[in-house]
CSV table of C-alpha atoms in Angstrom, one decimal:
chain,number,residue,atom,x,y,z
A,24,MET,CA,-21.4,2.8,22.3
A,25,SER,CA,-17.7,2.6,21.9
A,26,ARG,CA,-15.9,1.3,25.1
A,27,PRO,CA,-12.4,2.7,26.3
A,28,ARG,CA,-9.7,0.7,25.0
A,29,ARG,CA,-8.8,-0.2,28.6
A,30,THR,CA,-11.9,-2.0,28.9
A,31,GLN,CA,-11.3,-4.2,26.0
A,32,VAL,CA,-7.7,-5.4,26.8
A,33,SER,CA,-7.3,-8.2,29.3
A,34,ILE,CA,-3.6,-9.6,29.5
A,35,GLU,CA,-4.8,-12.1,31.9
A,36,ASP,CA,-6.8,-13.7,29.0
A,37,THR,CA,-4.5,-13.0,26.0
A,38,PRO,CA,-1.5,-10.8,24.9
A,39,PHE,CA,-2.8,-10.9,21.2
A,40,TYR,CA,-5.0,-8.3,19.6
A,41,HIS,CA,-6.2,-7.6,16.0
A,42,THR,CA,-6.3,-3.7,15.3
A,43,THR,CA,-7.7,-2.2,12.1
A,44,SER,CA,-7.5,1.6,10.9
A,45,ARG,CA,-9.6,3.1,8.2
A,46,CYS,CA,-9.3,6.1,6.3
A,47,VAL,CA,-12.4,8.7,6.0
A,48,ARG,CA,-13.6,11.1,3.4
A,49,LYS,CA,-12.8,8.6,0.8
A,50,ALA,CA,-9.2,9.2,1.5
A,51,TRP,CA,-6.5,7.1,0.0
A,52,LEU,CA,-3.9,5.6,2.3
A,53,THR,CA,-2.1,3.9,-0.4
A,54,GLY,CA,-2.8,2.5,-4.0
A,55,VAL,CA,-4.0,4.4,-7.1
A,56,ASP,CA,-7.4,6.6,-7.2
A,57,LYS,CA,-9.2,5.2,-10.4
A,58,ASP,CA,-11.1,8.6,-10.7
A,59,SER,CA,-8.1,11.0,-10.6
A,60,GLY,CA,-5.4,8.6,-11.6
A,61,ARG,CA,-3.3,9.7,-8.9
A,62,SER,CA,-0.9,7.2,-7.2
A,63,TYR,CA,-0.5,6.9,-3.4
A,64,GLU,CA,1.7,3.7,-3.6
A,65,HIS,CA,4.6,5.5,-1.8
A,66,ARG,CA,2.6,5.8,1.3
A,67,ARG,CA,2.7,2.1,1.8
A,68,GLU,CA,6.4,2.6,2.6
A,69,TRP,CA,5.5,5.3,5.1
A,70,VAL,CA,3.2,3.0,7.2
A,71,GLU,CA,5.4,-0.1,6.8
A,72,SER,CA,8.6,1.9,7.9
A,73,ARG,CA,6.8,3.3,10.9
A,74,LEU,CA,5.4,0.1,12.0
A,75,ILE,CA,9.0,-1.6,12.0
A,76,GLU,CA,10.3,1.5,13.6
A,77,LEU,CA,7.6,1.3,16.5
A,78,ALA,CA,8.3,-2.5,17.1
A,79,GLY,CA,11.9,-1.5,18.1
A,80,VAL,CA,10.5,1.1,20.6
A,81,PHE,CA,7.5,-0.2,22.1
A,82,SER,CA,7.3,-3.4,24.2
A,83,ILE,CA,4.6,-4.8,21.7
A,84,ASP,CA,5.6,-7.1,19.0
A,85,ILE,CA,4.1,-7.2,15.5
A,86,ALA,CA,2.6,-10.8,14.5
A,87,ALA,CA,1.2,-9.7,11.2
A,88,TYR,CA,0.2,-6.7,9.1
A,89,ALA,CA,-1.2,-5.7,5.7
A,90,VAL,CA,-1.3,-2.1,4.3
A,91,MET,CA,-4.2,-1.9,1.9
A,92,SER,CA,-5.5,1.0,0.0
A,93,ASN,CA,-7.9,2.6,2.4
A,94,HIS,CA,-7.1,0.6,5.6
A,95,LEU,CA,-4.5,-0.9,7.6
A,96,HIS,CA,-4.6,-4.3,9.6
A,97,VAL,CA,-2.0,-5.3,12.4
A,98,VAL,CA,-1.9,-8.1,14.8
A,99,LEU,CA,-0.1,-7.1,17.9
A,100,ARG,CA,1.2,-9.1,21.0
A,101,ILE,CA,1.7,-7.1,24.0
A,102,ASP,CA,4.9,-8.0,26.1
A,103,ILE,CA,4.5,-6.6,29.5
A,104,GLU,CA,7.3,-8.8,30.8
A,105,SER,CA,10.0,-7.1,28.5
A,106,ALA,CA,8.6,-3.5,29.7
A,107,ASN,CA,8.9,-4.7,33.4
A,108,ARG,CA,12.6,-5.8,32.8
A,109,TRP,CA,13.8,-2.4,31.4
A,110,THR,CA,15.8,-0.5,33.7
A,111,ASP,CA,14.4,3.0,34.4
A,112,ARG,CA,17.0,4.4,31.9
A,113,GLU,CA,16.1,2.0,29.2
A,114,ALA,CA,12.4,3.0,29.7
A,115,VAL,CA,13.2,6.7,29.4
A,116,GLU,CA,15.6,6.1,26.6
A,117,HIS,CA,12.7,4.2,24.5
A,118,TRP,CA,10.3,6.9,25.1
A,119,HIS,CA,12.6,9.7,24.1
A,120,GLN,CA,12.9,8.1,20.6
A,121,LEU,CA,9.3,9.2,20.1
A,122,PHE,CA,8.8,12.1,22.5
A,123,LYS,CA,11.1,15.0,24.2
A,124,GLY,CA,9.9,13.9,27.4
A,125,THR,CA,10.2,16.4,30.4
A,126,GLU,CA,13.0,18.6,31.5
A,127,ILE,CA,13.6,16.3,34.5
A,128,THR,CA,13.8,13.2,32.3
A,129,GLN,CA,16.1,14.9,30.0
A,130,LYS,CA,18.4,15.7,33.0
A,131,PHE,CA,18.2,12.2,34.1
A,132,LEU,CA,19.5,10.7,30.5
A,133,LYS,CA,22.3,13.4,30.6
A,134,CYS,CA,23.2,12.2,34.2
A,135,GLU,CA,22.8,15.4,35.6
A,136,ILE,CA,21.9,16.0,39.1
A,137,ILE,CA,18.3,15.4,40.0
A,138,GLU,CA,17.2,17.6,42.9
A,139,SER,CA,15.2,15.8,45.8
A,140,HIS,CA,12.3,17.8,45.0
A,141,GLU,CA,12.2,16.4,41.4
A,142,ILE,CA,12.7,12.7,42.3
A,143,ASN,CA,8.9,11.9,42.7
A,144,ALA,CA,8.1,13.4,39.4
A,145,LEU,CA,10.9,11.6,37.7
A,146,LYS,CA,9.4,8.3,39.3
A,147,HIS,CA,5.9,9.1,37.9
A,148,SER,CA,7.3,9.8,34.4
A,149,ILE,CA,9.1,6.8,34.2
A,150,ALA,CA,6.3,4.5,35.4
A,151,LEU,CA,4.0,6.3,33.1
A,152,TYR,CA,6.3,5.9,30.2
A,153,ARG,CA,6.8,2.1,30.8
A,154,SER,CA,3.0,1.7,31.1
A,155,ARG,CA,2.5,3.8,27.6
A,156,LEU,CA,5.2,1.6,25.8
A,157,SER,CA,3.0,-1.4,26.4
A,158,ASP,CA,-0.3,0.1,25.5
A,159,ILE,CA,-1.9,-0.6,22.2
A,160,SER,CA,-3.6,2.8,22.1
A,161,TRP,CA,-0.3,4.5,22.4
A,162,PHE,CA,1.2,2.2,19.8
A,163,MET,CA,-1.7,3.0,17.3
A,164,ARG,CA,-1.5,6.6,18.3
A,165,CYS,CA,2.3,6.9,17.4
A,166,LEU,CA,1.6,5.0,14.2
A,167,ASN,CA,-1.4,6.8,12.7
A,168,GLU,CA,-0.8,10.4,14.0
A,169,PRO,CA,2.4,10.9,11.9
A,170,ILE,CA,0.9,9.3,8.8
A,171,ALA,CA,-2.1,11.6,9.0
A,172,ARG,CA,0.1,14.6,9.1
A,173,MET,CA,2.0,13.6,6.2
A,174,ALA,CA,-0.7,12.6,4.2
A,175,ASN,CA,-2.7,15.9,5.0
A,176,LYS,CA,0.5,17.9,4.0
A,177,GLU,CA,0.7,16.0,0.9
A,178,ASP,CA,-3.1,16.4,0.0
A,179,LYS,CA,-2.9,20.2,1.0
A,180,CYS,CA,-5.8,19.7,3.4
A,181,THR,CA,-6.8,19.4,7.1
A,182,GLY,CA,-9.0,17.3,9.3
A,183,HIS,CA,-9.3,13.7,9.9
A,184,PHE,CA,-7.6,11.3,7.8
A,185,TRP,CA,-8.5,8.1,9.9
A,186,GLU,CA,-11.6,7.2,11.3
A,187,GLY,CA,-12.1,8.7,14.8
A,188,ARG,CA,-10.8,5.3,16.5
A,189,PHE,CA,-9.1,2.2,15.5
A,190,LYS,CA,-10.9,-0.9,16.0
A,191,SER,CA,-9.4,-3.7,18.0
A,192,GLN,CA,-10.4,-7.2,18.9
A,193,ALA,CA,-8.9,-9.8,21.4
A,194,LEU,CA,-7.6,-13.2,20.1
A,195,LEU,CA,-8.1,-15.7,22.8
A,196,ASP,CA,-6.4,-18.7,21.8
A,197,GLU,CA,-4.0,-20.1,19.4
A,198,ALA,CA,-6.6,-20.8,16.5
A,199,ALA,CA,-8.1,-17.4,16.8
A,200,VAL,CA,-4.5,-15.9,16.5
A,201,LEU,CA,-3.4,-18.0,13.3
A,202,ALA,CA,-6.8,-17.4,11.7
A,203,CYS,CA,-6.5,-13.7,12.1
A,204,MET,CA,-2.9,-13.7,11.0
A,205,ALA,CA,-3.8,-15.6,7.9
A,206,TYR,CA,-6.7,-13.4,7.3
A,207,VAL,CA,-4.6,-10.3,7.4
A,208,GLU,CA,-1.8,-11.5,5.6
A,209,LEU,CA,-4.0,-12.8,2.7
A,210,ASN,CA,-5.7,-9.4,2.4
A,211,PRO,CA,-3.9,-8.6,-1.1
A,212,ILE,CA,-4.6,-11.9,-2.5
A,213,ARG,CA,-8.3,-11.8,-1.6
A,214,ALA,CA,-8.4,-8.3,-3.0
A,215,LYS,CA,-6.7,-9.5,-6.4
A,216,MET,CA,-3.7,-7.1,-5.7
A,217,ALA,CA,-1.3,-10.3,-5.5
A,218,ASN,CA,-1.3,-13.7,-6.9
A,219,THR,CA,1.1,-15.4,-4.5
A,220,PRO,CA,2.4,-14.8,-0.9
A,221,GLU,CA,5.9,-13.8,-2.2
A,222,THR,CA,4.3,-11.0,-4.4
A,223,SER,CA,2.2,-9.7,-1.7
A,224,ASP,CA,3.9,-6.3,-1.0
A,225,HIS,CA,3.9,-4.5,2.1
A,226,THR,CA,2.7,-7.4,4.3
A,227,SER,CA,4.3,-9.4,7.0
A,228,LEU,CA,3.6,-12.5,4.9
A,229,LYS,CA,6.2,-11.3,2.1
A,230,LEU,CA,8.9,-10.6,4.7
A,231,ARG,CA,8.4,-14.1,6.2
A,232,VAL,CA,8.5,-15.8,2.9
A,233,LYS,CA,11.7,-13.9,1.7
A,234,ALA,CA,13.5,-14.7,5.0
A,235,ALA,CA,12.3,-18.4,5.0
A,236,LEU,CA,13.9,-18.8,1.5
A,237,LYS,CA,17.3,-18.1,3.5
A,238,GLY,CA,16.3,-20.4,6.4
A,239,LYS,CA,15.6,-17.4,8.7
A,240,GLN,CA,12.9,-15.3,10.1
A,241,PRO,CA,12.3,-11.5,10.0
A,242,GLU,CA,14.0,-9.8,12.9
A,243,LYS,CA,11.2,-7.2,13.4
A,244,LEU,CA,8.3,-9.7,13.3
A,245,LEU,CA,7.3,-12.1,16.4
A,246,PRO,CA,8.8,-15.2,15.5
A,247,PHE,CA,7.4,-18.7,15.1
A,248,ILE,CA,8.9,-20.9,17.7
A,249,GLY,CA,7.4,-24.3,17.0
A,250,ASN,CA,5.5,-26.4,19.1
A,251,GLU,CA,8.0,-26.9,21.9
A,252,CYS,CA,7.9,-23.8,24.1
A,253,LEU,CA,10.4,-25.0,26.9
A,254,LYS,CA,13.4,-22.7,27.0
A,255,GLN,CA,12.3,-21.1,23.8
A,256,PRO,CA,12.3,-17.1,23.4
A,257,LYS,CA,8.9,-15.5,22.9
A,258,GLY,CA,7.0,-16.2,20.0
A,259,ILE,CA,4.2,-18.0,18.2
A,260,GLN,CA,4.1,-21.5,19.4
A,261,PHE,CA,3.5,-23.1,15.9
A,262,SER,CA,5.7,-24.4,13.3
A,263,LEU,CA,6.7,-21.7,10.7
A,264,LYS,CA,6.7,-24.3,7.7
A,265,ASP,CA,3.2,-25.5,8.8
A,266,TYR,CA,1.7,-21.9,8.9
A,267,LEU,CA,3.3,-21.0,5.4
A,268,GLU,CA,2.0,-24.1,3.9
A,269,LEU,CA,-1.3,-23.6,5.2
A,270,VAL,CA,-1.5,-19.9,4.2
A,271,ASP,CA,-0.2,-20.7,0.7
A,272,GLU,CA,-2.8,-23.4,0.0
A,273,THR,CA,-5.5,-20.9,1.4
A,274,GLY,CA,-4.3,-18.3,-0.8
A,275,ARG,CA,-4.5,-20.4,-3.9
A,276,ILE,CA,-8.3,-21.3,-3.0
A,277,LEU,CA,-8.9,-17.5,-2.2
A,278,ARG,CA,-7.2,-16.4,-5.3
A,279,ASP,CA,-9.2,-18.7,-7.7
A,280,ASP,CA,-12.3,-17.6,-6.0
A,281,LYS,CA,-13.9,-21.0,-5.9
A,282,ARG,CA,-14.5,-24.1,-3.6
A,283,GLY,CA,-11.0,-25.3,-2.8
A,284,PHE,CA,-9.5,-28.6,-1.5
A,285,ILE,CA,-7.2,-28.5,1.5
A,286,SER,CA,-4.6,-31.3,1.0
A,287,ALA,CA,-4.0,-34.0,3.6
A,288,SER,CA,-1.0,-32.5,5.1
A,289,ALA,CA,-2.5,-29.1,5.5
A,290,SER,CA,-5.8,-30.8,6.9
A,291,LYS,CA,-3.5,-32.5,9.5
A,292,ILE,CA,-2.4,-29.0,10.6
A,293,LEU,CA,-6.1,-27.9,10.9
A,294,THR,CA,-6.9,-31.0,12.8
A,295,ARG,CA,-4.2,-29.9,15.6
A,296,LEU,CA,-6.1,-26.5,15.5
A,297,ASN,CA,-9.4,-28.3,16.0
A,298,ILE,CA,-10.9,-26.3,12.8
A,299,SER,CA,-12.5,-28.1,10.0
A,300,SER,CA,-11.1,-27.2,6.5
A,301,ASP,CA,-14.5,-25.5,5.5
A,302,ASN,CA,-14.4,-23.4,8.6
A,303,TRP,CA,-10.9,-22.4,8.1
A,304,ILE,CA,-11.7,-21.2,4.5
A,305,HIS,CA,-14.7,-19.5,5.6
A,306,ILE,CA,-12.8,-17.7,8.6
A,307,THR,CA,-9.8,-16.7,6.6
A,308,SER,CA,-12.0,-15.1,3.8
A,309,GLU,CA,-14.8,-13.6,6.0
A,310,PHE,CA,-13.1,-12.9,9.4
A,311,GLY,CA,-13.8,-9.2,9.5
A,312,LYS,CA,-17.6,-9.9,8.9
A,313,LEU,CA,-17.8,-12.8,11.1
A,314,PHE,CA,-16.1,-11.5,14.3
A,315,HIS,CA,-17.0,-8.0,15.7
A,316,GLY,CA,-15.6,-8.5,19.2
A,317,PRO,CA,-13.2,-10.9,21.0
A,318,VAL,CA,-12.4,-14.2,19.1
A,319,GLY,CA,-12.2,-17.7,20.8
A,320,THR,CA,-14.0,-20.7,21.9
A,321,LEU,CA,-17.0,-20.3,24.0
A,322,GLN,CA,-15.2,-21.2,27.1
A,323,GLU,CA,-12.4,-18.5,26.7
A,324,LEU,CA,-14.8,-16.0,25.4
A,325,THR,CA,-16.9,-16.5,28.7
A,326,SER,CA,-13.7,-16.0,30.8
A,327,TYR,CA,-12.7,-13.0,28.9
A,328,CYS,CA,-16.1,-11.4,29.3
A,329,GLU,CA,-16.4,-12.2,33.0
A,330,HIS,CA,-12.9,-10.5,33.5
A,331,LEU,CA,-14.0,-7.4,31.7
A,332,GLY,CA,-17.7,-7.4,32.8
A,333,LYS,CA,-19.1,-7.7,29.3
A,334,ARG,CA,-22.0,-9.7,28.2
A,335,ARG,CA,-21.1,-12.9,26.5
A,336,ARG,CA,-24.0,-13.2,24.2
A,337,HIS,CA,-23.0,-10.4,22.0
A,338,PHE,CA,-20.0,-12.3,20.7
A,339,ALA,CA,-20.9,-16.0,21.2
A,340,HIS,CA,-22.7,-16.7,18.0
A,341,CYS,CA,-19.5,-17.2,16.0
A,342,CYS,CA,-17.7,-19.6,18.4
A,343,ASP,CA,-18.5,-22.5,16.5
A,344,TYR,CA,-16.2,-21.5,13.5
A,345,LEU,CA,-13.3,-22.1,15.7
A,346,GLN,CA,-14.3,-25.8,16.5
A,347,THR,CA,-14.3,-28.9,14.1
A,348,SER,CA,-17.7,-29.3,12.7
């Protein structure tokens, strides 16, 4: 039985989560329907634009994404600290970018007089908005619902466009985060939709490569901040150069669909992550099949399950993939 999203998120253990949304009724999110010949490629822009827009509204960062023909992958980082630093006005302003709010919150933003009997309702709304704007379920709702309405209108039909619920899984350590990001960003290459990272349209990987060529990082994506985290802004504590090198080599192996050879320099990167070359290739090609719940070492998985009252044995069988064999 599916569990509520709040019972699957443990900020105490990790802020990183991998979400997947899949279409129903053989619906096409994007791509070209081989049976009818109809193209849905323009919908990729719908999804990507909405993702980038929400990243600027929510206190949730996008680490990686890939928009595929009938499903969507996103790796998210919950940023509770930023949401808590917002002033009351900032919290309401963020919420009003997506929803109308209440008559009282509208008065608050217009600097109109708030009656004494309205203060408690205003405080409740602000606390609610602040909580929702750092909630993965609300992020995915604000992403998926508008896309579904637009697609149904274009298809001239009604009913569900997405499966009933998006799937999510906790990424409990650095190795799990990077392996999942690589798996997500290499989706087009694995599906033979692209040959290289720079041609992987509508993925975070293409944005990273394009920016890296100019010595920069995409403003709307969670940045890589290297291995030194002291006095650094928030980000992924890993070298962007090392990550792109590792993903590029992995992509070549997956594209050629044969047993590959990881170079000495890339092997050193994997050594720091405590993952063997063979395990890395297996994880980045089969992540979705290998892991159906939280991802991490046995110790981290045990802690996560204890905090949320889960039974560890359902998820423990794949822990060895995240350790050097």
